[in-house]
Short mmCIF file of C-alpha atoms in Angstrom, two decimals:
data_model
loop_
_atom_site.label_atom_id
_atom_site.label_comp_id
_atom_site.label_asym_id
_atom_site.label_seq_id
_atom_site.Cartn_x
_atom_site.Cartn_y
_atom_site.Cartn_z
CA UNK E 1 -27.31 64.75 -28.83
CA UNK E 2 -24.48 62.39 -28.03
CA UNK E 3 -22.37 63.43 -25.07
CA UNK E 4 -18.69 62.51 -25.13
CA UNK E 5 -17.07 61.86 -21.76
CA UNK E 6 -13.34 61.68 -21.08
CA UNK E 7 -11.89 59.54 -18.31
CA UNK E 8 -8.44 59.29 -16.79
CA UNK E 9 -8.68 55.50 -16.60
CA UNK E 10 -11.03 52.70 -17.58
CA UNK E 11 -11.52 49.37 -15.85
CA UNK E 12 -13.30 46.72 -17.92
CA UNK E 13 -14.85 44.34 -15.39
CA UNK E 14 -17.46 42.64 -17.57
CA UNK E 15 -15.74 39.26 -17.36
CA UNK E 16 -17.08 36.52 -19.58
CA UNK E 17 -20.67 36.82 -20.76
CA UNK E 18 -23.18 34.40 -22.23
CA UNK E 19 -23.18 33.98 -25.97
CA UNK E 20 -26.61 33.58 -27.54
CA UNK E 21 -26.22 30.86 -30.13
CA UNK E 22 -28.11 30.80 -33.39
CA UNK E 23 -29.41 27.62 -35.00
CA UNK E 24 -30.87 27.87 -38.47
CA UNK E 25 -31.19 31.64 -37.95
CA UNK E 26 -33.34 31.03 -34.88
CA UNK E 27 -32.13 31.73 -31.36
CA UNK E 28 -32.17 28.73 -29.05
CA UNK E 29 -34.89 29.39 -26.48
CA UNK E 30 -33.60 30.06 -22.99
CA UNK E 31 -35.01 27.51 -20.58
CA UNK E 32 -35.75 29.30 -17.31
CA UNK E 33 -37.81 26.76 -15.39
CA UNK E 34 -36.16 23.36 -15.43
CA UNK E 35 -38.72 21.99 -12.99
CA UNK E 36 -41.37 22.26 -15.71
CA UNK E 37 -39.48 19.93 -18.05
CA UNK E 38 -41.18 16.56 -17.65
CA UNK E 39 -41.76 13.56 -19.94
CA UNK E 40 -39.44 15.11 -22.54
CA UNK E 41 -36.47 14.17 -24.66
CA UNK E 42 -33.71 16.55 -23.61
CA UNK E 43 -30.27 17.19 -25.11
CA UNK E 44 -27.85 19.18 -22.93
CA UNK E 45 -24.90 20.51 -24.95
CA UNK E 46 -21.72 21.19 -22.99
CA UNK E 47 -19.31 19.56 -20.56
CA UNK E 48 -18.94 22.16 -17.82
CA UNK E 49 -20.33 22.21 -14.31
CA UNK E 50 -23.57 23.94 -15.33
CA UNK E 51 -24.23 21.47 -18.13
CA UNK E 52 -23.61 18.39 -16.00
CA UNK E 53 -25.64 19.74 -13.06
CA UNK E 54 -28.59 20.52 -15.35
CA UNK E 55 -28.34 17.13 -17.07
CA UNK E 56 -28.18 15.36 -13.72
CA UNK E 57 -31.18 17.30 -12.41
CA UNK E 58 -33.31 16.65 -15.49
CA UNK E 59 -32.38 12.96 -15.39
CA UNK E 60 -33.93 12.42 -11.96
CA UNK E 61 -36.39 9.56 -12.05
CA UNK E 62 -39.36 11.67 -10.94
CA UNK E 63 -38.98 13.93 -14.00
CA UNK E 64 -39.38 11.00 -16.41
CA UNK E 65 -37.15 12.64 -19.02
CA UNK E 66 -34.98 10.94 -21.62
CA UNK E 67 -31.75 12.93 -21.17
CA UNK E 68 -28.62 13.05 -23.34
CA UNK E 69 -25.41 14.95 -22.62
CA UNK E 70 -23.73 15.99 -25.88
CA UNK E 71 -19.93 16.36 -25.68
CA UNK E 72 -17.39 17.31 -28.34
CA UNK E 73 -14.51 15.78 -26.36
CA UNK E 74 -13.70 14.24 -23.02
CA UNK E 75 -13.78 16.21 -19.77
CA UNK E 76 -11.76 16.17 -16.58
CA UNK E 77 -14.18 15.20 -13.81
CA UNK E 78 -13.04 16.01 -10.28
CA UNK E 79 -15.04 14.88 -7.25
CA UNK E 80 -16.89 17.51 -5.26
CA UNK E 81 -15.20 16.10 -2.16
CA UNK E 82 -11.62 14.91 -1.90
CA UNK E 83 -11.50 11.13 -1.37
CA UNK E 84 -9.11 11.37 1.60
CA UNK E 85 -10.43 14.25 3.69
CA UNK E 86 -14.02 14.58 2.50
CA UNK E 87 -13.62 18.31 1.82
CA UNK E 88 -13.39 20.19 -1.50
CA UNK E 89 -10.09 19.41 -3.20
CA UNK E 90 -9.01 23.06 -2.93
CA UNK E 91 -8.67 22.52 0.84
CA UNK E 92 -5.72 20.19 0.26
CA UNK E 93 -3.93 22.51 -2.16
CA UNK E 94 -1.40 24.42 -0.09
CA UNK E 95 1.88 26.24 -0.62
CA UNK E 96 3.93 23.16 0.22
CA UNK E 97 2.22 21.24 -2.58
CA UNK E 98 2.50 24.13 -5.03
CA UNK E 99 6.18 24.59 -4.26
CA UNK E 100 6.83 21.58 -6.48
CA UNK E 101 7.16 22.17 -10.18
CA UNK E 102 4.10 21.83 -12.35
CA UNK E 103 5.56 18.82 -14.16
CA UNK E 104 5.92 16.89 -10.91
CA UNK E 105 2.42 17.77 -9.74
CA UNK E 106 0.97 16.89 -13.13
CA UNK E 107 2.72 13.52 -13.20
CA UNK E 108 1.66 12.54 -9.67
CA UNK E 109 -1.83 14.01 -10.08
CA UNK E 110 -2.54 12.01 -13.23
CA UNK E 111 -1.69 8.78 -11.48
CA UNK E 112 -3.61 9.60 -8.32
CA UNK E 113 -6.73 10.43 -10.36
CA UNK E 114 -6.52 7.08 -12.16
CA UNK E 115 -6.00 5.29 -8.83
CA UNK E 116 -8.94 7.16 -7.28
CA UNK E 117 -11.26 6.10 -10.12
CA UNK E 118 -10.17 2.46 -10.29
CA UNK E 119 -10.05 1.85 -6.55
CA UNK E 120 -12.91 4.01 -5.28
CA UNK E 121 -14.24 1.23 -3.03
CA UNK E 122 -10.81 0.70 -1.47
CA UNK E 123 -10.48 4.42 -0.73
CA UNK E 124 -13.96 4.42 0.79
CA UNK E 125 -12.83 1.62 3.11
CA UNK E 126 -9.55 3.29 4.05
CA UNK E 127 -10.94 6.78 4.52
CA UNK E 128 -14.37 7.13 6.19
CA UNK E 129 -14.72 10.63 4.69
CA UNK E 130 -14.80 9.15 1.19
CA UNK E 131 -18.20 9.76 -0.38
CA UNK E 132 -19.51 6.47 -1.67
CA UNK E 133 -21.31 6.40 -4.97
CA UNK E 134 -25.06 6.74 -4.75
CA UNK E 135 -25.28 3.80 -7.15
CA UNK E 136 -25.94 0.75 -4.95
CA UNK E 137 -25.06 -2.18 -7.22
CA UNK E 138 -21.59 -3.25 -8.36
CA UNK E 139 -22.58 -3.23 -12.04
CA UNK E 140 -23.59 0.42 -11.73
CA UNK E 141 -20.38 1.34 -9.91
CA UNK E 142 -18.38 -0.42 -12.63
CA UNK E 143 -20.23 1.60 -15.28
CA UNK E 144 -19.47 4.81 -13.38
CA UNK E 145 -15.77 3.93 -13.24
CA UNK E 146 -15.80 3.05 -16.94
CA UNK E 147 -17.23 6.41 -17.94
CA UNK E 148 -15.01 8.34 -15.53
CA UNK E 149 -11.93 6.75 -17.11
CA UNK E 150 -13.28 7.16 -20.63
CA UNK E 151 -13.99 10.87 -20.15
CA UNK E 152 -10.54 11.36 -18.61
CA UNK E 153 -8.84 9.51 -21.46
CA UNK E 154 -10.60 11.65 -24.08
CA UNK E 155 -9.77 14.95 -22.34
CA UNK E 156 -6.92 16.68 -24.12
CA UNK E 157 -3.94 18.23 -22.37
CA UNK E 158 -2.29 17.63 -19.02
CA UNK E 159 -4.06 17.55 -15.70
CA UNK E 160 -3.33 21.23 -15.01
CA UNK E 161 -3.76 22.41 -18.61
CA UNK E 162 -7.48 21.82 -19.16
CA UNK E 163 -10.51 23.05 -17.23
CA UNK E 164 -11.98 20.64 -14.69
CA UNK E 165 -15.62 19.78 -14.10
CA UNK E 166 -16.17 19.53 -10.35
CA UNK E 167 -19.80 18.37 -10.54
CA UNK E 168 -19.42 14.60 -10.52
CA UNK E 169 -22.96 13.64 -9.48
CA UNK E 170 -23.93 13.14 -13.12
CA UNK E 171 -21.72 10.02 -13.14
CA UNK E 172 -24.27 8.35 -10.84
CA UNK E 173 -27.00 9.19 -13.35
CA UNK E 174 -24.84 7.55 -16.03
CA UNK E 175 -24.30 4.51 -13.84
CA UNK E 176 -28.04 4.16 -13.27
CA UNK E 177 -28.69 4.68 -17.00
CA UNK E 178 -30.87 7.74 -16.38
CA UNK E 179 -28.45 9.76 -18.50
CA UNK E 180 -26.63 8.93 -21.71
CA UNK E 181 -23.52 10.61 -23.10
CA UNK E 182 -23.34 11.18 -26.84
CA UNK E 183 -21.03 13.02 -29.17
CA UNK E 184 -21.62 16.28 -31.05
CA UNK E 185 -24.37 16.77 -33.66
CA UNK E 186 -23.52 15.80 -37.21
CA UNK E 187 -24.96 19.05 -38.60
CA UNK E 188 -26.79 22.22 -37.53
CA UNK E 189 -30.22 20.61 -37.30
CA UNK E 190 -29.39 19.01 -33.92
CA UNK E 191 -31.41 15.92 -34.76
CA UNK E 192 -28.59 13.51 -35.66
CA UNK E 193 -25.59 12.90 -33.40
CA UNK E 194 -22.40 10.92 -33.32
CA UNK E 195 -22.08 8.49 -30.47
CA UNK E 196 -19.39 9.39 -27.93
CA UNK E 197 -16.74 7.32 -29.72
CA UNK E 198 -17.89 8.86 -33.04
CA UNK E 199 -18.03 5.38 -34.58
CA UNK E 200 -21.74 5.57 -35.46
CA UNK E 201 -24.64 8.00 -35.49
CA UNK E 202 -28.03 8.09 -33.82
CA UNK E 203 -31.13 10.12 -34.50
CA UNK E 204 -32.66 12.15 -31.67
CA UNK E 205 -35.45 14.70 -31.92
CA UNK E 206 -35.19 16.71 -28.68
CA UNK E 207 -38.21 18.42 -27.19
CA UNK E 208 -35.79 20.64 -25.29
CA UNK E 209 -32.24 21.66 -26.20
CA UNK E 210 -30.25 23.15 -23.31
CA UNK E 211 -27.26 25.10 -24.60
CA UNK E 212 -24.50 25.26 -21.99
CA UNK E 213 -21.23 25.40 -23.90
CA UNK E 214 -19.54 28.22 -22.03
CA UNK E 215 -18.81 31.83 -22.71
CA UNK E 216 -17.11 34.20 -25.07
CA UNK E 217 -15.37 37.53 -24.73
CA UNK E 218 -17.09 40.75 -25.75
CA UNK E 219 -13.90 42.79 -25.83
CA UNK E 220 -14.08 43.04 -29.61
CA UNK E 221 -17.69 44.26 -29.40
CA UNK E 222 -16.72 46.96 -26.92
CA UNK E 223 -13.79 48.25 -28.93
CA UNK E 224 -14.53 47.54 -32.56
CA UNK E 225 -11.87 44.84 -32.51
CA UNK E 226 -9.10 47.13 -31.22
CA UNK E 227 -8.80 45.62 -27.73
CA UNK E 228 -7.45 42.08 -27.56
CA UNK E 229 -6.72 39.90 -24.57
CA UNK E 230 -3.16 39.21 -25.71
CA UNK E 231 -2.29 42.91 -25.30
CA UNK E 232 -2.87 42.94 -21.53
CA UNK E 233 0.22 42.47 -19.38
CA UNK E 234 -0.45 39.80 -16.74
CA UNK E 235 -3.92 39.67 -18.24
CA UNK E 236 -4.95 42.98 -16.67
CA UNK E 237 -2.86 46.03 -17.79
CA UNK E 238 -2.90 47.11 -21.44
CA UNK E 239 0.59 47.35 -22.88
CA UNK E 240 -0.07 50.42 -25.07
CA UNK E 241 -2.69 52.11 -22.88
CA UNK E 242 -1.46 51.82 -19.28
CA UNK E 243 -4.65 53.48 -18.03
CA UNK E 244 -6.82 50.68 -19.47
CA UNK E 245 -7.33 47.71 -17.14
CA UNK E 246 -9.04 44.34 -17.41
CA UNK E 247 -10.56 42.45 -14.47
CA UNK E 248 -12.16 39.02 -14.52
CA UNK E 249 -10.90 37.52 -17.77
CA UNK E 250 -8.25 35.28 -16.17
CA UNK E 251 -9.75 31.85 -15.65
CA UNK E 252 -8.11 29.11 -13.55
CA UNK E 253 -7.79 25.50 -14.62
CA UNK E 254 -8.47 24.51 -11.00
CA UNK E 255 -9.53 27.20 -8.55
CA UNK E 256 -11.87 30.16 -8.50
CA UNK E 257 -12.25 33.39 -10.44
CA UNK E 258 -13.22 35.74 -7.54
CA UNK E 259 -9.88 35.50 -5.70
CA UNK E 260 -8.01 36.02 -8.98
CA UNK E 261 -10.14 39.07 -9.71
CA UNK E 262 -9.44 40.32 -6.18
CA UNK E 263 -5.69 40.15 -6.82
CA UNK E 264 -6.09 41.82 -10.22
CA UNK E 265 -8.08 44.62 -8.58
CA UNK E 266 -5.41 45.16 -5.90
CA UNK E 267 -2.65 45.20 -8.52
CA UNK E 268 -4.33 47.45 -11.10
CA UNK E 269 -5.50 50.00 -8.53
CA UNK E 270 -1.93 50.10 -7.22
CA UNK E 271 -0.60 50.63 -10.73
CA UNK E 272 -3.09 53.42 -11.35
CA UNK E 273 -2.19 55.16 -8.07
CA UNK E 274 1.53 54.88 -8.78
CA UNK E 275 2.13 52.50 -5.87
CA UNK E 276 3.41 49.80 -8.23
CA UNK E 277 5.69 50.57 -11.17
CA UNK E 278 5.28 48.74 -14.45
CA UNK E 279 8.44 47.41 -16.14
CA UNK E 280 9.91 49.61 -18.86
CA UNK E 281 9.77 46.75 -21.39
CA UNK E 282 6.10 46.02 -20.63
CA UNK E 283 5.08 45.31 -24.23
CA UNK E 284 8.06 43.09 -25.00
CA UNK E 285 7.52 41.08 -21.84
CA UNK E 286 3.90 40.42 -22.68
CA UNK E 287 4.75 39.47 -26.27
CA UNK E 288 7.38 37.00 -25.03
CA UNK E 289 4.98 35.51 -22.48
CA UNK E 290 2.01 35.13 -24.80
CA UNK E 291 3.40 32.48 -27.17
CA UNK E 292 4.37 29.97 -24.45
CA UNK E 293 1.04 30.63 -22.69
CA UNK E 294 -0.89 29.68 -25.84
CA UNK E 295 1.35 26.64 -26.34
CA UNK E 296 0.86 25.46 -22.77
CA UNK E 297 -2.93 25.79 -22.95
CA UNK E 298 -3.26 24.77 -26.58
CA UNK E 299 -6.79 23.37 -26.22
CA UNK E 300 -8.14 26.66 -24.80
CA UNK E 301 -9.23 29.60 -26.93
CA UNK E 302 -6.96 32.34 -25.62
CA UNK E 303 -8.84 34.95 -27.63
CA UNK E 304 -11.69 34.50 -25.14
CA UNK E 305 -10.08 33.64 -21.80
CA UNK E 306 -6.71 34.16 -20.16
CA UNK E 307 -5.95 30.67 -18.77
CA UNK E 308 -3.85 30.54 -15.61
CA UNK E 309 -2.85 28.23 -12.82
CA UNK E 310 -4.73 29.79 -9.94
CA UNK E 311 -2.25 30.68 -7.19
CA UNK E 312 0.83 30.57 -9.39
CA UNK E 313 -0.78 33.51 -11.17
CA UNK E 314 -1.85 35.22 -7.93
CA UNK E 315 1.69 34.83 -6.59
CA UNK E 316 3.03 36.40 -9.78
CA UNK E 317 0.98 39.51 -9.09
CA UNK E 318 1.87 39.38 -5.38
CA UNK E 319 5.59 39.46 -6.18
CA UNK E 320 5.12 42.59 -8.25
CA UNK E 321 3.27 44.09 -5.26
CA UNK E 322 5.97 42.81 -2.85
CA UNK E 323 3.41 41.11 -0.60
CA UNK E 324 4.56 37.47 -0.81
CA UNK E 325 4.55 35.74 2.61
CA UNK E 326 8.22 34.87 3.09
CA UNK E 327 9.53 33.61 6.42
CA UNK E 328 11.52 36.82 6.84
CA UNK E 329 8.42 38.98 6.40
CA UNK E 330 6.13 36.82 8.51
CA UNK E 331 8.61 36.60 11.37
CA UNK E 332 6.80 33.94 13.41
CA UNK E 333 7.71 30.39 12.38
CA UNK E 334 4.32 29.00 13.49
CA UNK E 335 2.43 31.47 11.31
CA UNK E 336 4.70 30.81 8.34
CA UNK E 337 4.20 27.04 8.68
CA UNK E 338 0.44 27.59 8.79
CA UNK E 339 0.72 29.60 5.56
CA UNK E 340 2.63 26.72 3.97
CA UNK E 341 0.23 23.98 5.10
CA UNK E 342 -3.29 25.48 5.29
CA UNK E 343 -5.49 25.89 2.20
CA UNK E 344 -3.92 28.52 0.00
CA UNK E 345 -5.88 31.76 -0.12
CA UNK E 346 -5.50 35.52 -0.59
CA UNK E 347 -5.42 35.82 3.23
CA UNK E 348 -1.76 34.77 3.01
CA UNK E 349 -0.57 37.91 1.25
CA UNK E 350 1.18 40.44 3.44
CA UNK E 351 -0.72 43.60 2.69
CA UNK E 352 -3.04 45.71 4.83
CA UNK E 353 -5.49 42.78 5.07
CA UNK E 354 -2.95 40.34 6.54
CA UNK E 355 -4.00 39.04 9.98
CA UNK E 356 -1.62 36.58 11.71
CA UNK E 357 -4.29 35.60 14.24
CA UNK E 358 -6.66 34.61 11.46
CA UNK E 359 -3.89 32.56 9.81
CA UNK E 360 -3.21 30.74 13.10
CA UNK E 361 -6.89 29.75 13.30
CA UNK E 362 -6.77 28.03 9.92
CA UNK E 363 -6.97 24.23 9.79
CA UNK E 364 -4.48 21.92 8.04
CA UNK E 365 -6.31 19.35 5.89
CA UNK E 366 -3.35 17.64 4.22
CA UNK E 367 -2.65 14.25 5.92
CA UNK E 368 0.41 14.28 8.16
CA UNK E 369 2.11 11.47 6.25
CA UNK E 370 1.80 13.46 3.02
CA UNK E 371 3.14 16.60 4.73
CA UNK E 372 6.17 14.62 5.92
CA UNK E 373 6.74 13.07 2.50
CA UNK E 374 6.49 16.35 0.58
CA UNK E 375 8.67 18.15 3.12
CA UNK E 376 11.36 15.49 2.71
CA UNK E 377 11.15 15.67 -1.08
CA UNK E 378 11.44 19.44 -0.98
CA UNK E 379 14.45 19.28 1.34
CA UNK E 380 16.15 16.86 -1.08
CA UNK E 381 15.28 18.96 -4.13
CA UNK E 382 13.48 16.00 -5.69
CA UNK E 383 12.02 15.22 -8.18
CA UNK E 384 11.50 17.96 -10.79
CA UNK E 385 12.43 21.28 -9.22
CA UNK E 386 10.26 23.97 -7.70
CA UNK E 387 8.43 27.12 -8.58
CA UNK E 388 10.67 29.96 -7.45
#
C-alpha cells in the first residue's frame, strides 16, 4: 500500500545531477578507473574542469594514449593561480573590487586576461609567484598562448557572463602535443568530427569515450513538469508555494556553489520561520527579474541552472536578511577595512556567525598599488558606477 505523507514545507536540495547520455540507444559506459586506460584512442567530450582534468591526466606520456578533447565552442580558461600573487584568483576578489559596476570589471578583466596570456613570460619575471608553464621550449609556450587566446576568442559572452574553466594544466598538454582539441562530432556515431575551426572533418574511432558535458536539472522529473526554476524568487523560494524551497541550483560564473547554498539555506530557513518577510509582489518581482537574467546569460540554459554572479547574489540575499557589513554596523574602522580588502566570503555577513577577531586575522592579497588605484577611482566615482 502506498502511504501518503503531508509536510508543512519541502526543501529540494538535490542540486544538479549527472545526466546519462544515450548514443544509438546505448548508454555510454561510465569509466571508473582512468588509470587502466593505456595505449588507447580517447575522446573526452566537454569543456569544464572535470573534462580538462581527465583529458590532461589521460594525455600523460606514461599512459601512451592518443587523446582528443571535443569542444562545441570556446571556453574561458582561468589559471589555477593568479599571476600576481600566486594564489587562487578568488583570493584577490574583494568588496572593493566588486564595488565597481559589472561593466567596468568586465572591460578591465577582458584586457587583463589578454595581457596575461600574451605576456606570460614578462609577468613571470615581474612577479616571482607567477607559475611558469611546464612546457620548457619557446615553441611550446607559443602554442600554449595561441590556444589560450583561440579558446578565449571562441567563448561567447562577456567575461562575467560565461562559466570559467579553472583547470589550465591541459594547456601544457596541448603545447607539448600530447593532447589535441577538436570540434563536435558530425553525427551521433562519434566517429567523425569537425576540427576546432569547423573548416574540415577528421575520422576518429575512439577506444574510450569520456562524456563530461555537465549536468541537467531533474526538477521536471520530480514534479511532472510542474516545478520550474523560473518560478523561484531569488532562485530559492517558490512564488506560488512559499513553503517550497530550492537549494543548490544557483551556479556562479566565477566562485563556488557551497557558499551560495549556505546563504540560500540561511535565507530560506529564515523565511520559513517567519524571521524574514517576503515582498507582497513576490511573483511579479520574479517575473520582471527573469527576462533580464536570461538576456544577460544568454548562452546558459536557464531551464537547468540559475546563473549568478557569486557575491553579488549572496549580497542580494544578505540585504533581505539585513546582515550586510556596513561601516555603521561593524563599528570598528579597521575591521570594516579588512572586510573591504580581504577575500570576500560569507564570514563578512553580520549574523550570529560574525566574528570580528576572525576578520582581523584575514590576509589582504590585493597589491597595495591596486588598492590605492581602486580606492581613488571609487572616491572619484569613475568610471562606470558602482553596485549599490
